[in-house]
mmCIF file of C-alpha atoms in Angstrom:
data_model
loop_
_atom_site.group_PDB
_atom_site.id
_atom_site.type_symbol
_atom_site.label_atom_id
_atom_site.label_comp_id
_atom_site.label_asym_id
_atom_site.label_seq_id
_atom_site.Cartn_x
_atom_site.Cartn_y
_atom_site.Cartn_z
ATOM 1 C CA MET K 1 16.328 -10.262 -48.615
ATOM 2 C CA ARG K 2 15.935 -9.979 -44.848
ATOM 3 C CA GLN K 3 12.588 -8.593 -43.735
ATOM 4 C CA THR K 4 11.905 -6.225 -40.864
ATOM 5 C CA ALA K 5 9.653 -8.651 -38.980
ATOM 6 C CA PRO K 6 10.316 -12.262 -40.040
ATOM 7 C CA GLU K 7 7.643 -14.731 -38.992
ATOM 8 C CA GLY K 8 8.345 -16.345 -35.634
ATOM 9 C CA ARG K 9 10.802 -13.668 -34.488
ATOM 10 C CA GLY K 10 10.233 -11.501 -31.440
ATOM 11 C CA PRO K 11 11.526 -7.985 -30.759
ATOM 12 C CA VAL K 12 14.540 -9.213 -28.761
ATOM 13 C CA ARG K 13 15.507 -12.080 -31.024
ATOM 14 C CA TYR K 14 15.357 -9.974 -34.145
ATOM 15 C CA GLY K 15 18.116 -7.402 -34.201
ATOM 16 C CA PRO K 16 19.747 -5.562 -37.078
ATOM 17 C CA PRO K 17 20.985 -7.853 -39.851
ATOM 18 C CA THR K 18 24.519 -9.138 -39.488
ATOM 19 C CA PRO K 19 26.873 -7.086 -41.693
ATOM 20 C CA GLU K 20 28.585 -8.745 -44.578
ATOM 21 C CA PRO K 21 32.120 -10.121 -44.039
ATOM 22 C CA ASP K 22 34.655 -7.320 -43.961
ATOM 23 C CA LEU K 23 38.254 -8.002 -45.043
ATOM 24 C CA PRO K 24 40.040 -11.316 -45.779
ATOM 25 C CA VAL K 25 41.423 -13.209 -42.773
ATOM 26 C CA LEU K 26 45.130 -12.682 -42.146
ATOM 27 C CA PRO K 27 47.229 -15.753 -43.100
ATOM 28 C CA GLY K 28 49.081 -15.770 -39.772
ATOM 29 C CA GLN K 29 45.860 -15.720 -37.771
ATOM 30 C CA ALA K 30 44.335 -18.426 -39.942
ATOM 31 C CA ALA K 31 47.419 -20.610 -39.450
ATOM 32 C CA ILE K 32 47.225 -20.313 -35.659
ATOM 33 C CA LEU K 33 43.549 -21.212 -35.658
ATOM 34 C CA ALA K 34 44.190 -24.157 -37.978
ATOM 35 C CA ALA K 35 47.017 -25.403 -35.770
ATOM 36 C CA ALA K 36 44.671 -25.340 -32.759
ATOM 37 C CA ALA K 37 41.766 -26.978 -34.584
ATOM 38 C CA GLY K 38 42.513 -30.339 -32.958
ATOM 39 C CA ARG K 39 42.382 -28.874 -29.465
ATOM 40 C CA GLY K 40 39.660 -30.747 -27.599
ATOM 41 C CA THR K 41 39.768 -28.816 -24.347
ATOM 42 C CA VAL K 42 37.769 -25.664 -23.722
ATOM 43 C CA GLU K 43 38.888 -22.437 -22.129
ATOM 44 C CA PRO K 44 37.829 -22.041 -18.495
ATOM 45 C CA PRO K 45 35.064 -19.485 -17.805
ATOM 46 C CA GLY K 46 36.624 -16.061 -18.125
ATOM 47 C CA GLY K 47 39.466 -17.310 -20.302
ATOM 48 C CA GLY K 48 42.747 -19.091 -19.673
ATOM 49 C CA PRO K 49 45.908 -17.382 -18.411
ATOM 50 C CA VAL K 50 47.503 -16.978 -21.867
ATOM 51 C CA LEU K 51 44.472 -15.173 -23.266
ATOM 52 C CA ARG K 52 44.054 -12.979 -20.187
ATOM 53 C CA GLU K 53 47.766 -12.097 -20.086
ATOM 54 C CA ALA K 54 47.574 -11.067 -23.744
ATOM 55 C CA ALA K 55 44.577 -8.851 -22.971
ATOM 56 C CA GLY K 56 46.474 -7.327 -20.061
ATOM 57 C CA GLY K 57 49.376 -6.509 -22.360
ATOM 58 C CA TYR K 58 46.981 -4.898 -24.835
ATOM 59 C CA TRP K 59 45.779 -2.466 -22.164
ATOM 60 C CA TRP K 60 49.255 -1.891 -20.678
ATOM 61 C CA ARG K 61 50.351 -0.600 -24.097
ATOM 62 C CA ARG K 62 47.481 1.899 -23.914
ATOM 63 C CA GLY K 63 48.457 3.221 -20.523
ATOM 64 C CA LEU K 64 46.077 1.152 -18.386
ATOM 65 C CA ARG K 65 47.758 -0.959 -15.701
ATOM 66 C CA THR K 66 46.222 -4.418 -16.128
ATOM 67 C CA HIS K 67 47.068 -7.895 -14.865
ATOM 68 C CA ALA K 68 45.565 -11.225 -15.857
ATOM 69 C CA GLU K 69 43.420 -11.293 -12.703
ATOM 70 C CA ASP K 70 41.763 -8.040 -13.826
ATOM 71 C CA VAL K 71 40.539 -9.564 -17.098
ATOM 72 C CA VAL K 72 37.584 -11.712 -18.116
ATOM 73 C CA ALA K 73 37.096 -13.151 -21.612
ATOM 74 C CA ALA K 74 33.897 -14.404 -23.242
ATOM 75 C CA PRO K 75 32.748 -15.686 -26.642
ATOM 76 C CA GLY K 76 31.668 -12.313 -27.969
ATOM 77 C CA ALA K 77 30.598 -8.936 -26.670
ATOM 78 C CA GLN K 78 26.923 -9.836 -26.212
ATOM 79 C CA PRO K 79 27.315 -12.562 -23.558
ATOM 80 C CA LEU K 80 30.040 -10.535 -21.868
ATOM 81 C CA LEU K 81 27.855 -7.424 -21.584
ATOM 82 C CA LEU K 82 24.952 -9.572 -20.384
ATOM 83 C CA ALA K 83 27.168 -10.946 -17.624
ATOM 84 C CA LEU K 84 28.407 -7.465 -16.692
ATOM 85 C CA LEU K 85 24.876 -6.109 -16.438
ATOM 86 C CA ALA K 86 23.793 -9.066 -14.319
ATOM 87 C CA ALA K 87 26.819 -8.670 -12.041
ATOM 88 C CA HIS K 88 26.174 -5.009 -11.275
ATOM 89 C CA GLY K 89 22.389 -4.867 -11.000
ATOM 90 C CA GLY K 90 20.182 -1.789 -11.185
ATOM 91 C CA ASP K 91 18.754 0.264 -14.029
ATOM 92 C CA VAL K 92 20.868 1.022 -17.079
ATOM 93 C CA LEU K 93 21.481 4.356 -18.782
ATOM 94 C CA MET K 94 22.915 4.635 -22.282
ATOM 95 C CA PRO K 95 23.303 7.317 -24.947
ATOM 96 C CA ARG K 96 20.850 7.894 -27.760
ATOM 97 C CA PRO K 97 21.713 6.610 -30.310
ATOM 98 C CA CYS K 98 23.648 3.607 -29.009
ATOM 99 C CA PRO K 99 24.894 0.285 -30.434
ATOM 100 C CA ALA K 100 21.881 -1.787 -31.421
ATOM 101 C CA TRP K 101 22.888 -4.811 -29.326
ATOM 102 C CA TRP K 102 23.021 -2.965 -25.986
ATOM 103 C CA THR K 103 19.324 -2.523 -25.240
ATOM 104 C CA PRO K 104 18.384 -6.202 -25.867
ATOM 105 C CA GLN K 105 20.853 -7.268 -23.154
ATOM 106 C CA ALA K 106 19.036 -5.138 -20.595
ATOM 107 C CA ARG K 107 15.666 -6.374 -21.858
ATOM 108 C CA LEU K 108 16.707 -10.008 -21.459
ATOM 109 C CA LEU K 109 17.466 -9.309 -17.802
ATOM 110 C CA GLY K 110 14.201 -7.425 -17.330
ATOM 111 C CA ARG K 111 16.101 -4.222 -16.579
ATOM 112 C CA PRO K 112 14.797 -0.768 -17.443
ATOM 113 C CA ALA K 113 17.064 0.951 -19.983
ATOM 114 C CA TYR K 114 16.963 4.731 -20.304
ATOM 115 C CA HIS K 115 18.369 6.523 -23.330
ATOM 116 C CA VAL K 116 20.039 9.884 -22.723
ATOM 117 C CA PRO K 117 20.507 12.418 -25.557
ATOM 118 C CA THR K 118 24.017 12.993 -26.891
ATOM 119 C CA PRO K 119 25.449 16.422 -27.736
ATOM 120 C CA ALA K 120 25.317 17.731 -31.281
ATOM 121 C CA GLU K 121 29.020 17.186 -32.026
ATOM 122 C CA CYS K 122 29.268 13.424 -31.418
ATOM 123 C CA GLY K 123 27.570 10.231 -30.316
ATOM 124 C CA GLY K 124 28.498 7.545 -27.818
ATOM 125 C CA VAL K 125 28.610 9.726 -24.688
ATOM 126 C CA PRO K 126 25.532 11.416 -23.179
ATOM 127 C CA ASP K 127 25.257 15.125 -22.609
ATOM 128 C CA PRO K 128 26.327 15.572 -18.943
ATOM 129 C CA TYR K 129 23.389 17.817 -18.027
ATOM 130 C CA ALA K 130 20.898 15.516 -19.710
ATOM 131 C CA LEU K 131 22.499 12.610 -17.836
ATOM 132 C CA LEU K 132 22.028 14.325 -14.460
ATOM 133 C CA GLU K 133 18.429 15.202 -15.306
ATOM 134 C CA THR K 134 17.698 11.620 -16.390
ATOM 135 C CA VAL K 135 19.163 10.207 -13.172
ATOM 136 C CA ARG K 136 17.065 12.650 -11.147
ATOM 137 C CA ARG K 137 13.899 11.750 -13.041
ATOM 138 C CA VAL K 138 14.458 7.986 -12.821
ATOM 139 C CA ARG K 139 15.019 8.178 -9.073
ATOM 140 C CA ALA K 140 11.949 10.364 -8.631
ATOM 141 C CA GLU K 141 9.935 7.641 -10.382
ATOM 142 C CA GLY K 142 11.287 4.967 -8.039
ATOM 143 C CA GLY K 143 14.051 3.613 -10.275
ATOM 144 C CA GLN K 144 17.573 2.622 -9.275
ATOM 145 C CA PRO K 145 20.062 3.849 -11.889
ATOM 146 C CA ARG K 146 23.393 2.123 -11.300
ATOM 147 C CA LEU K 147 25.082 1.673 -14.673
ATOM 148 C CA LEU K 148 26.067 3.953 -17.534
ATOM 149 C CA LEU K 149 27.093 2.464 -20.880
ATOM 150 C CA ILE K 150 29.186 4.623 -23.194
ATOM 151 C CA SER K 151 31.314 4.198 -26.315
ATOM 152 C CA VAL K 152 34.014 6.834 -26.808
ATOM 153 C CA ALA K 153 34.582 5.598 -30.364
ATOM 154 C CA ASP K 154 30.955 5.129 -31.307
ATOM 155 C CA ASP K 155 29.327 2.381 -33.338
ATOM 156 C CA PRO K 156 26.281 3.923 -34.984
ATOM 157 C CA THR K 157 27.614 7.452 -35.510
ATOM 158 C CA GLY K 158 31.273 6.678 -36.288
ATOM 159 C CA THR K 159 32.352 9.640 -34.145
ATOM 160 C CA VAL K 160 34.886 10.048 -31.321
ATOM 161 C CA ALA K 161 33.840 11.949 -28.206
ATOM 162 C CA PRO K 162 36.211 14.795 -27.241
ATOM 163 C CA PRO K 163 38.127 14.248 -23.967
ATOM 164 C CA GLU K 164 36.483 17.190 -22.199
ATOM 165 C CA LEU K 165 33.015 15.755 -22.849
ATOM 166 C CA VAL K 166 34.100 12.303 -21.703
ATOM 167 C CA ARG K 167 35.495 13.782 -18.491
ATOM 168 C CA GLU K 168 32.368 15.802 -17.735
ATOM 169 C CA ALA K 169 30.033 12.877 -18.402
ATOM 170 C CA CYS K 170 32.130 10.458 -16.345
ATOM 171 C CA GLU K 171 32.454 12.873 -13.420
ATOM 172 C CA ALA K 172 28.690 13.414 -13.454
ATOM 173 C CA ALA K 173 28.050 9.655 -13.521
ATOM 174 C CA VAL K 174 30.480 8.869 -10.702
ATOM 175 C CA ALA K 175 29.100 11.712 -8.576
ATOM 176 C CA GLU K 176 25.671 10.080 -8.884
ATOM 177 C CA GLY K 177 27.008 6.676 -7.852
ATOM 178 C CA LEU K 178 26.911 5.085 -11.318
ATOM 179 C CA HIS K 179 29.420 2.510 -12.485
ATOM 180 C CA ILE K 180 30.561 3.028 -16.083
ATOM 181 C CA ILE K 181 30.959 0.330 -18.721
ATOM 182 C CA SER K 182 33.060 1.732 -21.560
ATOM 183 C CA ASP K 183 32.687 -0.167 -24.838
ATOM 184 C CA GLU K 184 35.973 0.501 -26.647
ATOM 185 C CA THR K 185 35.518 -1.996 -29.460
ATOM 186 C CA TRP K 186 36.238 0.625 -32.128
ATOM 187 C CA ARG K 187 39.117 2.451 -30.439
ATOM 188 C CA ASP K 188 41.679 0.937 -32.844
ATOM 189 C CA THR K 189 39.792 2.047 -35.959
ATOM 190 C CA LEU K 190 40.406 5.810 -35.833
ATOM 191 C CA HIS K 191 40.451 7.128 -39.382
ATOM 192 C CA ARG K 192 43.266 9.523 -38.515
ATOM 193 C CA PRO K 193 45.156 8.122 -35.502
ATOM 194 C CA GLY K 194 45.660 10.796 -32.884
ATOM 195 C CA ASP K 195 43.186 13.187 -34.500
ATOM 196 C CA PRO K 196 40.898 13.389 -32.642
ATOM 197 C CA VAL K 197 42.412 12.285 -29.339
ATOM 198 C CA LEU K 198 40.710 9.236 -27.857
ATOM 199 C CA LEU K 199 40.726 9.109 -24.068
ATOM 200 C CA SER K 200 39.432 6.079 -22.192
ATOM 201 C CA PRO K 201 37.126 6.785 -19.232
ATOM 202 C CA ALA K 202 39.267 4.281 -17.300
ATOM 203 C CA GLU K 203 42.112 6.800 -17.437
ATOM 204 C CA MET K 204 39.927 9.412 -15.727
ATOM 205 C CA CYS K 205 37.970 7.337 -13.213
ATOM 206 C CA PRO K 206 40.123 4.235 -12.638
ATOM 207 C CA ASP K 207 37.998 2.807 -9.804
ATOM 208 C CA ASP K 208 34.645 3.279 -11.490
ATOM 209 C CA VAL K 209 35.069 2.036 -15.080
ATOM 210 C CA THR K 210 34.972 -1.430 -16.615
ATOM 211 C CA VAL K 211 36.289 -1.517 -20.184
ATOM 212 C CA LEU K 212 34.724 -3.835 -22.769
ATOM 213 C CA TYR K 213 36.589 -4.706 -25.964
ATOM 214 C CA ASP K 214 35.313 -6.918 -28.788
ATOM 215 C CA LEU K 215 38.154 -8.215 -30.966
ATOM 216 C CA ALA K 216 35.810 -8.168 -33.971
ATOM 217 C CA GLY K 217 36.160 -4.383 -34.087
ATOM 218 C CA ALA K 218 39.715 -4.413 -35.434
ATOM 219 C CA LEU K 219 41.839 -7.384 -34.382
ATOM 220 C CA ALA K 220 40.020 -10.564 -35.410
ATOM 221 C CA PRO K 221 37.235 -11.793 -37.708
ATOM 222 C CA ALA K 222 33.691 -11.610 -36.355
ATOM 223 C CA ALA K 223 33.354 -15.331 -37.083
ATOM 224 C CA TRP K 224 35.843 -16.026 -34.258
ATOM 225 C CA PRO K 225 33.880 -14.578 -31.327
ATOM 226 C CA CYS K 226 36.004 -13.268 -28.472
ATOM 227 C CA ALA K 227 35.636 -10.219 -26.245
ATOM 228 C CA VAL K 228 37.500 -9.162 -23.109
ATOM 229 C CA ALA K 229 36.677 -6.936 -20.151
ATOM 230 C CA ARG K 230 39.094 -5.058 -17.912
ATOM 231 C CA PHE K 231 37.927 -4.504 -14.353
ATOM 232 C CA PRO K 232 39.196 -1.705 -12.093
ATOM 233 C CA PRO K 233 42.336 -3.171 -10.453
ATOM 234 C CA THR K 234 42.028 -1.158 -7.245
ATOM 235 C CA ALA K 235 38.273 -0.854 -6.745
ATOM 236 C CA PRO K 236 37.399 -1.387 -3.045
ATOM 237 C CA SER K 237 34.765 -4.003 -3.918
ATOM 238 C CA ARG K 238 37.448 -6.221 -5.424
ATOM 239 C CA HIS K 239 38.549 -7.109 -1.865
ATOM 240 C CA ASP K 240 35.183 -8.741 -1.122
ATOM 241 C CA ARG K 241 34.647 -11.805 -3.260
ATOM 242 C CA TYR K 242 30.887 -11.673 -2.673
ATOM 243 C CA ALA K 243 30.673 -8.087 -3.929
ATOM 244 C CA ASP K 244 33.463 -8.334 -6.519
ATOM 245 C CA PRO K 245 31.906 -7.576 -9.939
ATOM 246 C CA ARG K 246 34.564 -9.691 -11.668
ATOM 247 C CA ALA K 247 33.709 -12.736 -9.544
ATOM 248 C CA ARG K 248 29.995 -12.192 -10.140
ATOM 249 C CA THR K 249 30.609 -11.821 -13.881
ATOM 250 C CA LEU K 250 32.476 -15.130 -13.868
ATOM 251 C CA ASP K 251 29.528 -16.726 -12.070
ATOM 252 C CA VAL K 252 27.160 -15.594 -14.823
ATOM 253 C CA LEU K 253 29.460 -16.734 -17.625
ATOM 254 C CA THR K 254 29.847 -20.101 -15.884
ATOM 255 C CA ALA K 255 26.082 -20.502 -15.550
ATOM 256 C CA LEU K 256 25.638 -19.646 -19.238
ATOM 257 C CA GLY K 257 28.443 -21.936 -20.362
ATOM 258 C CA ALA K 258 29.783 -18.883 -22.181
ATOM 259 C CA VAL K 259 33.407 -19.878 -22.746
ATOM 260 C CA VAL K 260 35.815 -18.971 -25.539
ATOM 261 C CA ALA K 261 36.238 -21.861 -27.976
ATOM 262 C CA GLY K 262 39.509 -23.726 -27.511
ATOM 263 C CA PRO K 263 40.861 -23.139 -31.054
ATOM 264 C CA VAL K 264 39.825 -19.463 -30.985
ATOM 265 C CA ALA K 265 41.702 -18.677 -27.749
ATOM 266 C CA PRO K 266 45.273 -18.875 -29.137
ATOM 267 C CA ALA K 267 44.265 -16.921 -32.249
ATOM 268 C CA ALA K 268 42.687 -14.243 -30.054
ATOM 269 C CA ALA K 269 45.757 -14.104 -27.788
ATOM 270 C CA HIS K 270 47.946 -13.735 -30.876
ATOM 271 C CA ALA K 271 45.821 -10.820 -32.092
ATOM 272 C CA LEU K 272 45.902 -9.133 -28.669
ATOM 273 C CA ASP K 273 49.710 -9.414 -28.682
ATOM 274 C CA GLU K 274 49.562 -7.180 -31.782
ATOM 275 C CA PRO K 275 52.340 -8.592 -33.966
ATOM 276 C CA ALA K 276 53.359 -6.587 -37.032
ATOM 277 C CA GLU K 277 50.972 -8.479 -39.326
ATOM 278 C CA VAL K 278 48.014 -7.472 -37.163
ATOM 279 C CA THR K 279 48.980 -3.839 -36.595
ATOM 280 C CA GLU K 280 49.655 -3.333 -40.296
ATOM 281 C CA ARG K 281 46.229 -4.747 -41.169
ATOM 282 C CA VAL K 282 44.564 -2.535 -38.550
ATOM 283 C CA ALA K 283 46.226 0.560 -40.015
ATOM 284 C CA LEU K 284 45.387 -0.379 -43.615
ATOM 285 C CA SER K 285 41.775 -1.170 -42.734
ATOM 286 C CA ALA K 286 41.306 2.122 -40.882
ATOM 287 C CA ALA K 287 42.754 4.080 -43.800
ATOM 288 C CA LEU K 288 40.545 2.212 -46.276
ATOM 289 C CA HIS K 289 37.327 2.853 -44.362
ATOM 290 C CA ALA K 290 38.353 6.468 -43.778
ATOM 291 C CA ARG K 291 38.530 7.199 -47.502
ATOM 292 C CA VAL K 292 35.364 5.276 -48.386
ATOM 293 C CA ALA K 293 33.411 6.752 -45.454
ATOM 294 C CA THR K 294 34.495 10.256 -46.481
ATOM 295 C CA ALA K 295 33.170 9.650 -49.989
ATOM 296 C CA ALA K 296 29.916 8.203 -48.638
ATOM 297 C CA HIS K 297 29.538 11.143 -46.261
ATOM 298 C CA ARG K 298 29.963 13.520 -49.193
ATOM 299 C CA ALA K 299 27.218 11.662 -51.078
ATOM 300 C CA VAL K 300 24.856 11.956 -48.106
ATOM 301 C CA LEU K 301 25.390 15.712 -47.867
ATOM 302 C CA THR K 302 25.075 16.169 -51.638
ATOM 303 C CA ALA K 303 21.663 14.484 -51.508
ATOM 304 C CA GLY K 304 20.539 17.026 -48.904
ATOM 305 C CA ALA K 305 20.649 14.714 -45.878
ATOM 306 C CA LEU K 306 22.688 15.216 -42.694
ATOM 307 C CA ALA K 307 25.475 13.231 -41.045
ATOM 308 C CA LEU K 308 28.371 13.918 -38.725
ATOM 309 C CA PRO K 309 31.794 13.440 -40.359
ATOM 310 C CA PRO K 310 32.901 9.856 -39.623
ATOM 311 C CA GLN K 311 36.026 9.567 -37.473
ATOM 312 C CA ALA K 312 36.232 5.855 -36.621
ATOM 313 C CA GLY K 313 34.808 2.458 -37.417
ATOM 314 C CA ARG K 314 32.928 1.266 -40.474
ATOM 315 C CA HIS K 315 29.626 3.080 -40.121
ATOM 316 C CA LEU K 316 27.943 6.296 -41.165
ATOM 317 C CA TYR K 317 24.817 7.493 -39.329
ATOM 318 C CA ALA K 318 22.612 9.654 -41.533
ATOM 319 C CA ASP K 319 19.563 11.785 -40.810
ATOM 320 C CA LEU K 320 17.272 11.848 -43.834
ATOM 321 C CA GLY K 321 14.823 14.203 -42.159
ATOM 322 C CA PRO K 322 15.469 16.956 -44.752
ATOM 323 C CA LEU K 323 14.228 14.480 -47.390
ATOM 324 C CA ARG K 324 10.988 13.771 -45.537
ATOM 325 C CA ALA K 325 8.708 15.100 -48.294
ATOM 326 C CA GLY K 326 10.284 12.931 -50.976
ATOM 327 C CA LEU K 327 10.250 9.912 -48.695
ATOM 328 C CA ALA K 328 6.592 10.460 -47.780
ATOM 329 C CA ALA K 329 5.746 10.451 -51.481
ATOM 330 C CA ARG K 330 7.195 6.935 -51.553
ATOM 331 C CA GLY K 331 5.224 5.838 -48.503
ATOM 332 C CA VAL K 332 8.181 6.158 -46.126
ATOM 333 C CA THR K 333 7.247 7.997 -42.920
ATOM 334 C CA ASP K 334 9.338 6.401 -40.178
ATOM 335 C CA SER K 335 12.697 4.690 -39.681
ATOM 336 C CA MET K 336 11.259 1.183 -39.969
ATOM 337 C CA GLU K 337 9.829 1.945 -43.413
ATOM 338 C CA LEU K 338 13.050 3.750 -44.297
ATOM 339 C CA GLU K 339 15.054 0.669 -43.320
ATOM 340 C CA ASN K 340 12.927 -1.530 -45.560
ATOM 341 C CA HIS K 341 13.090 0.918 -48.480
ATOM 342 C CA LEU K 342 16.862 1.437 -48.429
ATOM 343 C CA THR K 343 17.640 -2.218 -47.718
ATOM 344 C CA GLU K 344 15.670 -3.200 -50.814
ATOM 345 C CA ARG K 345 17.017 -0.326 -52.915
ATOM 346 C CA LEU K 346 20.688 -0.833 -52.008
ATOM 347 C CA GLY K 347 20.599 -4.629 -51.702
ATOM 348 C CA THR K 348 22.384 -4.585 -48.346
ATOM 349 C CA PRO K 349 21.147 -4.264 -44.754
ATOM 350 C CA VAL K 350 20.510 -0.636 -43.750
ATOM 351 C CA PRO K 351 19.204 -0.712 -40.157
ATOM 352 C CA GLY K 352 16.957 2.157 -39.125
ATOM 353 C CA GLY K 353 17.550 4.492 -36.219
ATOM 354 C CA HIS K 354 14.853 2.812 -34.087
ATOM 355 C CA ARG K 355 17.286 -0.071 -33.610
ATOM 356 C CA PHE K 356 19.774 2.307 -32.002
ATOM 357 C CA GLY K 357 17.363 3.879 -29.533
ATOM 358 C CA ASP K 358 16.240 6.763 -31.729
ATOM 359 C CA GLU K 359 12.565 7.639 -32.044
ATOM 360 C CA LEU K 360 10.654 5.731 -34.711
ATOM 361 C CA GLY K 361 9.552 8.960 -36.376
ATOM 362 C CA ALA K 362 13.134 10.159 -36.853
ATOM 363 C CA LEU K 363 14.284 9.287 -40.368
ATOM 364 C CA ARG K 364 17.751 8.025 -39.441
ATOM 365 C CA VAL K 365 19.701 5.025 -40.693
ATOM 366 C CA ARG K 366 23.155 3.525 -40.332
ATOM 367 C CA PHE K 367 25.140 2.727 -43.456
ATOM 368 C CA ASP K 368 27.937 0.143 -43.408
ATOM 369 C CA THR K 369 30.939 1.301 -45.441
ATOM 370 C CA GLY K 370 32.097 -2.306 -45.770
ATOM 371 C CA ALA K 371 29.207 -2.873 -48.194
ATOM 372 C CA LEU K 372 30.888 -0.467 -50.637
ATOM 373 C CA LEU K 373 34.132 -2.452 -50.908
ATOM 374 C CA GLY K 374 32.808 -5.138 -53.250
ATOM 375 C CA PRO K 375 31.143 -8.532 -52.755
ATOM 376 C CA THR K 376 34.196 -10.707 -53.430
ATOM 377 C CA GLU K 377 37.325 -11.320 -51.387
ATOM 378 C CA GLU K 378 39.485 -10.316 -54.344
ATOM 379 C CA GLU K 379 37.765 -6.945 -54.681
ATOM 380 C CA ARG K 380 38.082 -6.255 -50.968
ATOM 381 C CA ARG K 381 41.752 -7.195 -50.955
ATOM 382 C CA GLU K 382 42.331 -4.902 -53.921
ATOM 383 C CA ALA K 383 40.596 -2.054 -52.057
ATOM 384 C CA LEU K 384 42.705 -2.722 -48.974
ATOM 385 C CA THR K 385 45.992 -2.327 -50.830
ATOM 386 C CA SER K 386 44.956 0.643 -52.973
ATOM 387 C CA SER K 387 46.146 4.161 -52.149
ATOM 388 C CA ALA K 388 42.876 5.538 -53.520
ATOM 389 C CA PRO K 389 40.251 2.792 -53.039
ATOM 390 C CA GLU K 390 37.340 5.120 -53.812
ATOM 391 C CA GLU K 391 38.691 5.437 -57.357
ATOM 392 C CA LEU K 392 38.733 1.696 -58.063
ATOM 393 C CA PRO K 393 36.059 0.846 -60.648
ATOM 394 C CA HIS K 394 34.012 -1.459 -58.405
ATOM 395 C CA VAL K 395 34.153 0.896 -55.394
ATOM 396 C CA ASN K 396 33.415 3.921 -57.558
ATOM 397 C CA ARG K 397 30.374 2.146 -59.032
ATOM 398 C CA ALA K 398 29.140 1.227 -55.545
ATOM 399 C CA LEU K 399 29.527 4.822 -54.373
ATOM 400 C CA GLY K 400 27.728 6.079 -57.466
ATOM 401 C CA PHE K 401 24.858 3.656 -56.905
ATOM 402 C CA PHE K 402 24.727 4.693 -53.233
ATOM 403 C CA GLY K 403 24.618 8.394 -54.105
ATOM 404 C CA ALA K 404 21.980 7.899 -56.788
ATOM 405 C CA ALA K 405 19.722 6.003 -54.360
ATOM 406 C CA LEU K 406 19.841 8.973 -52.008
ATOM 407 C CA GLU K 407 19.494 11.618 -54.718
ATOM 408 C CA GLU K 408 16.247 10.090 -55.964
ATOM 409 C CA LEU K 409 14.670 10.652 -52.529
ATOM 410 C CA ARG K 410 14.661 14.437 -52.938
#
């Protein structure tokens, strides 16, 4: 079992445990990767034209005018965000809670990162008034806030921010001179497509938003790292190559040698083209996680804990504060101890809220619904094709075990 502080690991190097593999790889995607396995050349920094054109088409279909020259690709979201932060400079603001991998990127660059509270109804986007107050306070202390990171379809909380909140937060950020990086990795995983409505900040503030998309969210396996960024096509700075954030991002990726692997590039371009095989899998996966997450959410509430209803992705963010007395009796008084207890009890990684920017004393954790689908590829494939996956024997047992582990904490 993974420990909270393995020997020889520092606070940046040790992040939340990698989640277990999700669903089986699509045969068509596997065939394309296999066909390119003999490719000895590497993609140029930022990605080749085929990959970037495919990414442009992906965003065109979502109403965002995008050409290949507006796109940069990298081997995963982490190096791409690192390059984006380095290209823009300044202090970074992000919601609390936020994806666990965001803060380490700022730390690696030696940048201050300030967490801004989110409203009660969702995560991923800061409360606009709290954002303005944080900017004011940081400047008063001599800081230089320049970037705001948000995720409309949020990773830790599994919620989708309503359009009116997104608009207010983005307008507040732009008015204060902040550039926005919108992580939309989970936008294709809505549990009920169209309900709620997902609106990209790039649709509201086209000159002030860079969109980040990790294919591992919905389109490709995490083992084939590829992420793409869409830069504002008409931003004034794009006319000055020395100030152009895209050019500076390419410089950083070049210096890091962060290029998409040659065999992965055609498979990623194929996924971004969204053929029927891919879109059908995306829809089936979203429906599967919707039903399992709903059942897990019900178990959390039944045990007396709190959680927002999940609306996207594969995660459920729970507040076990109401169970504090029972947890204290077991020697659990903060989220680090809670992470260790639940990871050991459930036999799967359960990262605590401190990894997502929450206070250590808050008893919050993120559950991965993929862990409830079964340990074998056959069981996961069966869950994927079932109209009622939560009723399958192996999923039902996993949900029962999950609920019992929470019930005993009362």
